[in-house]
Short mmCIF file of C-alpha atoms in Angstrom, two decimals:
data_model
loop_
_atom_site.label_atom_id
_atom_site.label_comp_id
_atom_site.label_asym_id
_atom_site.label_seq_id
_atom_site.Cartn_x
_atom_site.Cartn_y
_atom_site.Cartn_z
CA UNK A 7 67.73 -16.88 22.10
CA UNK A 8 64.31 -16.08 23.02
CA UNK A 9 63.37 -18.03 26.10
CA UNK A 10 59.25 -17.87 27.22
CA UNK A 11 56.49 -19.69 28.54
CA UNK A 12 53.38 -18.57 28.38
CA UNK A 13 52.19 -15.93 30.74
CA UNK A 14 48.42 -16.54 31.63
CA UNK A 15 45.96 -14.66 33.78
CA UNK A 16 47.93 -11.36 32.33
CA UNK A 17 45.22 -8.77 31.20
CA UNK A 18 46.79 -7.61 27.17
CA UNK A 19 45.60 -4.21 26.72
CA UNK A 20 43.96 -4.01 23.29
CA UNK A 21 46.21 -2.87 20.22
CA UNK A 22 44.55 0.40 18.81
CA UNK A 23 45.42 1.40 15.20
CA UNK A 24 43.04 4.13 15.11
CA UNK A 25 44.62 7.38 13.51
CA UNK A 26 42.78 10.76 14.27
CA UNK A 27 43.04 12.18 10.60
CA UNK A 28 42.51 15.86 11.05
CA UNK A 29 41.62 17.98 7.86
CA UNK A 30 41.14 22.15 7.51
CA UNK A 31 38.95 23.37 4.81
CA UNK A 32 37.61 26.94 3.47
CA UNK A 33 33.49 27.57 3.26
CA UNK A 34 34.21 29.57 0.74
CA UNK A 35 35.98 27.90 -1.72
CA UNK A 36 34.46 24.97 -3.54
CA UNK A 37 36.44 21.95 -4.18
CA UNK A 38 35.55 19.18 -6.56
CA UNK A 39 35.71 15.60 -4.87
CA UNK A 40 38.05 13.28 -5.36
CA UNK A 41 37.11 9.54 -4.48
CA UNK A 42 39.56 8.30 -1.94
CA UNK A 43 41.96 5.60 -2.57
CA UNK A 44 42.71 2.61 -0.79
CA UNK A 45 45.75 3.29 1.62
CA UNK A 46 49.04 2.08 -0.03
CA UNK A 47 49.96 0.33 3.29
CA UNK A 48 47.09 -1.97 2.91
CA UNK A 49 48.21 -5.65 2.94
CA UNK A 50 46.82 -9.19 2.66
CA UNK A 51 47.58 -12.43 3.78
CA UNK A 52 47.20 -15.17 1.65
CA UNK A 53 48.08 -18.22 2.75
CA UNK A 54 50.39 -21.44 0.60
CA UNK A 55 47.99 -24.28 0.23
CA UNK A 56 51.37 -26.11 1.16
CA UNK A 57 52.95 -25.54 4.45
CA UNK A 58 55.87 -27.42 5.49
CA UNK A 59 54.99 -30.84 3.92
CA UNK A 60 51.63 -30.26 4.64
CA UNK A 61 48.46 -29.24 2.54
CA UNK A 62 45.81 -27.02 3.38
CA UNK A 63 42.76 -28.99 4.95
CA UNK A 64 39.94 -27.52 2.61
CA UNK A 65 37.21 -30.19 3.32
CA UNK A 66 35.89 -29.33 6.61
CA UNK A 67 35.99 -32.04 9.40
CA UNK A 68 33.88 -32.44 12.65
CA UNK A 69 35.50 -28.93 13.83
CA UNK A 70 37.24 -26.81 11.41
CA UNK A 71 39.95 -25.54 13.75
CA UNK A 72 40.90 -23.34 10.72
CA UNK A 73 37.82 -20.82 10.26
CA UNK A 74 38.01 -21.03 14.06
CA UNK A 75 41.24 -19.87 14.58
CA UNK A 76 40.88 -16.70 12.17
CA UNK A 77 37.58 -15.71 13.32
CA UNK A 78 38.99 -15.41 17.06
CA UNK A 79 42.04 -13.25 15.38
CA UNK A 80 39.52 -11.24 13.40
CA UNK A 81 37.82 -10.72 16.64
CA UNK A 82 40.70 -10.12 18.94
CA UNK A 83 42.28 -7.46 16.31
CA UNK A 84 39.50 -5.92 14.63
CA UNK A 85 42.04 -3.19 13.52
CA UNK A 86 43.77 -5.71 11.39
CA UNK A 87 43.91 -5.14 7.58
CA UNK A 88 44.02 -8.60 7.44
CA UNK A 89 43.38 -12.13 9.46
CA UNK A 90 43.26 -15.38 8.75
CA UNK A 91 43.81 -18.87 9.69
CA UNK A 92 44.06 -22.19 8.26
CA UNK A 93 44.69 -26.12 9.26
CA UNK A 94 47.27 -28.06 7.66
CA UNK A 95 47.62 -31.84 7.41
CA UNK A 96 50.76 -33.81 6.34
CA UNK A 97 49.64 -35.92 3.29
CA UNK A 98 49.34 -39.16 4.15
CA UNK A 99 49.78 -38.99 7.69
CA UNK A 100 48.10 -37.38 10.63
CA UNK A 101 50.12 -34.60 11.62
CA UNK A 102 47.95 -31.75 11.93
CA UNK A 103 48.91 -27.60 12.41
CA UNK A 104 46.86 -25.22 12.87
CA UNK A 105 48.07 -21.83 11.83
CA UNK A 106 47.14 -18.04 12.10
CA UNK A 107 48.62 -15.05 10.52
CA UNK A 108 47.52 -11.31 11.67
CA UNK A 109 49.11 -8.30 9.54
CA UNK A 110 48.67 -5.15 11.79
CA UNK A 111 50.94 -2.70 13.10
CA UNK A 112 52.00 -3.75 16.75
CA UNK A 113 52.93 -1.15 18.86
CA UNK A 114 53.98 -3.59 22.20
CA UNK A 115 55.20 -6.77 20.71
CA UNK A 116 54.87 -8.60 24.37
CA UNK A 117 51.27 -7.34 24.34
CA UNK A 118 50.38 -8.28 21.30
CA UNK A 119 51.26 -12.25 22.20
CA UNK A 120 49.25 -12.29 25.44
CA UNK A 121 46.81 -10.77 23.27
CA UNK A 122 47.21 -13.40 20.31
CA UNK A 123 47.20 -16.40 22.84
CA UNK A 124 44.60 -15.75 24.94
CA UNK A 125 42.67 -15.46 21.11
CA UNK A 126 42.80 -19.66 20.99
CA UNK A 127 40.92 -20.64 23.83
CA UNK A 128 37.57 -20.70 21.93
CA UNK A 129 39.39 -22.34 19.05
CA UNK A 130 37.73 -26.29 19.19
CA UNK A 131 40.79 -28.17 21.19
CA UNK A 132 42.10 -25.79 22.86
CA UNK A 133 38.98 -24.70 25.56
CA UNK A 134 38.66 -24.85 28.77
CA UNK A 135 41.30 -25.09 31.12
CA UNK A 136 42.69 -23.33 27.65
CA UNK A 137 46.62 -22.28 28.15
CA UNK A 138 48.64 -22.93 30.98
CA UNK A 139 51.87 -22.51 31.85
CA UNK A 140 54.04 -25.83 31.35
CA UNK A 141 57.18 -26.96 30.05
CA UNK A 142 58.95 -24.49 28.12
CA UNK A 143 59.98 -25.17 24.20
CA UNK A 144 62.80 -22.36 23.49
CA UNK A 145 63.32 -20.57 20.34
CA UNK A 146 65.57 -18.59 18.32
CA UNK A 147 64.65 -15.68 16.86
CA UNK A 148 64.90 -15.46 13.14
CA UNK A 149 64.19 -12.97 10.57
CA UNK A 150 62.32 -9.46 11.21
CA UNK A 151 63.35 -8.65 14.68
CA UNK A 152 60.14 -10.31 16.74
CA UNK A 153 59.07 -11.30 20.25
CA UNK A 154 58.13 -15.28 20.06
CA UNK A 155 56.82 -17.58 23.32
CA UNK A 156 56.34 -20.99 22.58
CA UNK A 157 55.35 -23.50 25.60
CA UNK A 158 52.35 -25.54 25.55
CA UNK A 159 48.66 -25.57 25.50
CA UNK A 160 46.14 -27.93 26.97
CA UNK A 161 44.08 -28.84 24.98
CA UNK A 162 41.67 -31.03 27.25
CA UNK A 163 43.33 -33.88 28.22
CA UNK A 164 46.71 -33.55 25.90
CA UNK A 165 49.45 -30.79 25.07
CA UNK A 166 50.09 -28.90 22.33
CA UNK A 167 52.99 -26.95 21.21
CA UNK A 168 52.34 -24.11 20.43
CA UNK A 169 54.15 -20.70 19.09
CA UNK A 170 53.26 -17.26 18.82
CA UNK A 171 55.78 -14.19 17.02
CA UNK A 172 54.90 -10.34 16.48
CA UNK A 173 56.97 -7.89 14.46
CA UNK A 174 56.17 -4.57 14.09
CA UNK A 175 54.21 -5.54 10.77
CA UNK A 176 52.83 -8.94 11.38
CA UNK A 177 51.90 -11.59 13.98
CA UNK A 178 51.36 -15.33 14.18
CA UNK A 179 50.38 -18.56 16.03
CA UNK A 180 50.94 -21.90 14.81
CA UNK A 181 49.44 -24.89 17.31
CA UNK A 182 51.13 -28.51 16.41
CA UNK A 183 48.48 -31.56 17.42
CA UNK A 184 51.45 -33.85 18.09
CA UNK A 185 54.54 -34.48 19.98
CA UNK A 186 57.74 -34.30 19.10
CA UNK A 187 61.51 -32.89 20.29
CA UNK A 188 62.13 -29.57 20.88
CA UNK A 189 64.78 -29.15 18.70
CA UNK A 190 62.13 -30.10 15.83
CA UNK A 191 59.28 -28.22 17.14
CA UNK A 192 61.67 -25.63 16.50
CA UNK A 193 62.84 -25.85 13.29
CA UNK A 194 59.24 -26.82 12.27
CA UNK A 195 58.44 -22.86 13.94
CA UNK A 196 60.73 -21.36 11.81
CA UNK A 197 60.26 -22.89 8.48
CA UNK A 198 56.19 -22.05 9.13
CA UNK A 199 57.20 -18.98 10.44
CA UNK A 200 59.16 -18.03 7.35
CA UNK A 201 56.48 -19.32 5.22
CA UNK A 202 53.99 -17.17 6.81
CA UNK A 203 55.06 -14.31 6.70
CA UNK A 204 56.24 -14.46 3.31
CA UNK A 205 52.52 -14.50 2.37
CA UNK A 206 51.46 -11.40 3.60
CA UNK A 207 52.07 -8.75 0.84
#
């Protein structure tokens, strides 16, 4: 069981996913080009307009927490081959998450999640005094081997829950704009988090 609160004030240093490519050639042999093709580890994310009971908000409301949320990832991991973000609402009802999916290679996991965290204070809701450390929501870790911290975020006045994961491959944060148990905050997590990552390919 993975066991975390969130750890703020904590510098991440930035991921880098810069490869020095390093080529020797002959001046005196001519060689006909050859148009270079996309990498075959390129992936994208494309997110389920479902999540969890909930469909994708696509009508923008007073802030769209969505475009937000994966212009601060696209901005936090400019290395990324992809980043996006999206806000779900439970038809019907009011129940709102906000989620965020980054496909990147992570070289420090632990990193990475300061990193992705400290990405959502700009995100509308979650500004100033952004993330602090509170009660803790514990989680178990399921599927690719992954760090995940999940506590809760104030958002100005009210807490969110809120979860963050990084593989080697991918990382996430999903914010939930409502209150409920642990234990279902938790299985919520990892039927989103399943979701998710299902969608990068």
């Amino acid at each position: 069981m993975t066991r975390a609160v969130f750890r703020i004030g904590v510098c991440a240093a930035a991921l880098s996913a810069i490869a020095a490519l390093g080529a020797a050639c002959s001046p005196s042999v001519a060689e006909p080009s050859v148009a270079a093709s996309p990498s075959p580890s390129a992936r994208h994310v494309a997110l389920p307009l479902d999540l969890d009971g909930k469909r994708m908000m696509l009508v923008a409301d007073k802030e769209d927490w969505g475009k937000d949320l994966q212009a601060a990832l696209a901005r936090t991991f400019p290395e990324a081959e992809s980043a996006v973000g999206a806000a779900y609402k439970i038809v019907g009802g009011k129940e709102t998450v906000l989620a965020g999916v980054v496909a990147t290679q992570v070289a420090d996991r632990q990193a990475a999640l300061v990193t992705a965290l400290e990405s959502l204070r700009p995100v509308a809701g979650l500004r100033n005094p952004g993330l602090t450390v509170g009660r803790t929501v514990s989680v178990d870790a399921v599927g690719p081997a992954a760090e995940i911290e999940c506590g809760l975020a104030d958002g100005g006045g009210a807490d969110f829950p809120v979860c963050a994961w990084a593989t080697d491959t991918v990382l996430g944060v999903v914010v939930f704009t409502y209150k409920k148990p642990a234990a279902q905050i938790e299985a919520e997590f990892h039927r989103i988090r399943a979701a998710l990552e299902a969608s990068v390919a």
